Short mmCIF file of C-alpha atoms in Angstrom, two decimals:
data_model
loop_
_atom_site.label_atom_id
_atom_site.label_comp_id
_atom_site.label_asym_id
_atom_site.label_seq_id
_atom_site.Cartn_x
_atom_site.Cartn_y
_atom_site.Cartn_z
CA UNK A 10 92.49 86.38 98.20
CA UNK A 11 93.68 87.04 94.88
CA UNK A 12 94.61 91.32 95.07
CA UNK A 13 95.36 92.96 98.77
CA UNK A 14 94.84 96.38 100.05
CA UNK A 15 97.92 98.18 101.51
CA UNK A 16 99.71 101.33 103.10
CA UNK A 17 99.32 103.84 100.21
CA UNK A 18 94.85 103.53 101.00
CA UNK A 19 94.48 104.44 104.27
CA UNK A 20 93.14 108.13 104.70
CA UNK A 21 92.18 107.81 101.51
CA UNK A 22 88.97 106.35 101.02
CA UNK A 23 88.72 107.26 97.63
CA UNK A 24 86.32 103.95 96.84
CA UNK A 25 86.61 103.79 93.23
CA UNK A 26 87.67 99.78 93.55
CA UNK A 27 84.82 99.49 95.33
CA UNK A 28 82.38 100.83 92.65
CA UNK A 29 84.15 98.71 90.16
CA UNK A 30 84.34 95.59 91.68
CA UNK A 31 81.94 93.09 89.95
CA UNK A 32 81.77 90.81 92.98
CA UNK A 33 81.20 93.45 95.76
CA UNK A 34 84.18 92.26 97.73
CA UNK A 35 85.56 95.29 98.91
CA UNK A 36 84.64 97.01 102.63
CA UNK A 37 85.08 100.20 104.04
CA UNK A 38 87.17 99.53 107.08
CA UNK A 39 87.63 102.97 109.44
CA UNK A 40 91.49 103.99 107.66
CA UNK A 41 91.24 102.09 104.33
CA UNK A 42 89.39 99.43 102.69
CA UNK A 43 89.56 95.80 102.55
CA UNK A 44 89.08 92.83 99.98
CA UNK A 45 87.34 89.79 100.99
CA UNK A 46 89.50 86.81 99.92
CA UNK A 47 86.33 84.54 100.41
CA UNK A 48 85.00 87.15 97.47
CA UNK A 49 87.37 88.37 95.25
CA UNK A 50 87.81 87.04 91.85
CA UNK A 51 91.01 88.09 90.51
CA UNK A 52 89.96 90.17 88.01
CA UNK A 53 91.99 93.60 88.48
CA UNK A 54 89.33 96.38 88.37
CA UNK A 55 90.07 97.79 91.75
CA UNK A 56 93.97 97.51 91.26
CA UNK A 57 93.36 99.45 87.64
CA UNK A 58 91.04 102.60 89.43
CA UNK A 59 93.00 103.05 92.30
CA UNK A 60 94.09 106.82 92.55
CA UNK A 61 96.87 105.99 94.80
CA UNK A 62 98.10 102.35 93.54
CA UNK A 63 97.13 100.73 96.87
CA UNK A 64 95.63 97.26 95.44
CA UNK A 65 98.85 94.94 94.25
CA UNK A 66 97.56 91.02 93.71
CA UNK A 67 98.88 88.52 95.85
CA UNK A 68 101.60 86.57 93.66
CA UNK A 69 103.51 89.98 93.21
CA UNK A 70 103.06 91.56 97.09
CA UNK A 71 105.52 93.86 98.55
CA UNK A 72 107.04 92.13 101.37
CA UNK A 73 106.34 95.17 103.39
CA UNK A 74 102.54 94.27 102.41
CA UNK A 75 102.13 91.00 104.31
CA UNK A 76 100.56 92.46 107.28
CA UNK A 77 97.60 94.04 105.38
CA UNK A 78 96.86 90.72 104.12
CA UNK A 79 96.95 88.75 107.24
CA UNK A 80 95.14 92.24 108.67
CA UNK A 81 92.59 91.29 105.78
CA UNK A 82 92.09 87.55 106.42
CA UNK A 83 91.61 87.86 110.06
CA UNK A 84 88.72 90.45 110.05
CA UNK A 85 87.06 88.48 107.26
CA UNK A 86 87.52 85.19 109.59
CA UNK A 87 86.40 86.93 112.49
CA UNK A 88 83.07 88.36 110.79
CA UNK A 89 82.98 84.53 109.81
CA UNK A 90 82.88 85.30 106.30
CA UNK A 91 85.34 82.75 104.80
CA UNK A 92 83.42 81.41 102.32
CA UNK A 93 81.72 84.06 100.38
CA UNK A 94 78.70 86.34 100.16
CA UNK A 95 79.58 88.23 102.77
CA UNK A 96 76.78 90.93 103.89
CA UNK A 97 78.16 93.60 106.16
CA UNK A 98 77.01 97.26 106.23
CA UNK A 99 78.60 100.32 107.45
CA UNK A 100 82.49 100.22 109.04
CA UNK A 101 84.12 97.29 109.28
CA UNK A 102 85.69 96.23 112.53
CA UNK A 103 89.20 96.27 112.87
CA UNK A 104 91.48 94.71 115.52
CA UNK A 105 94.31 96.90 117.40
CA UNK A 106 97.61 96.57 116.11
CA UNK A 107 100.70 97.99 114.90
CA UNK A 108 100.41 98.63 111.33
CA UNK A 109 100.82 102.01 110.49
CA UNK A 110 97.89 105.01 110.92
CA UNK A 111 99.05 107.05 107.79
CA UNK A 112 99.61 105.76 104.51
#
């Protein structure tokens, strides 16, 4: 996972990263989107059309961030897509926890 997806997207759903990202790694979840790490390449696109600045790459995240990209890892790991090319439609699912419900 090379960019993650945090607080400032949910209730947003704006999906500009996803229409820009060359590698379709980016999914709807129900309150915000999320990057595959199996997927993405690095490249910036999503981080550069976000509205709202909600995509920050890894080596520079917020520590506040952290639990959007574990969040991120563990759906990805438990839709068993680890390693790439990754074919899920509609919402993703999301596991109950305590990260916040409004941006």
């Amino acid at each position: 996972m090379l960019h993650v997806v945090g607080s400032p997207c949910i209730d947003v759903k704006d999906r500009a990263c996803m229409d820009e990202c060359p590698a379709d790694a980016i999914y709807q979840g129900r309150r915000q989107a999320f990057i595959n790490p199996a997927e993405c390449i690095g490249c910036g696109n999503c981080a550069l059309v976000c509205p709202v600045g909600a995509i920050k790459p890894l080596s520079s995240l917020p520590e506040t961030w952290k639990p959007y990209e574990r969040r991120a890892r563990s759906i990805f790991e438990t839709l068993g897509a680890t390693t790439g090319g990754t074919t899920f439609e509609g919402t993703l699912p999301e596991p109950d926890d305590d990260l916040p419900l409004a941006g």
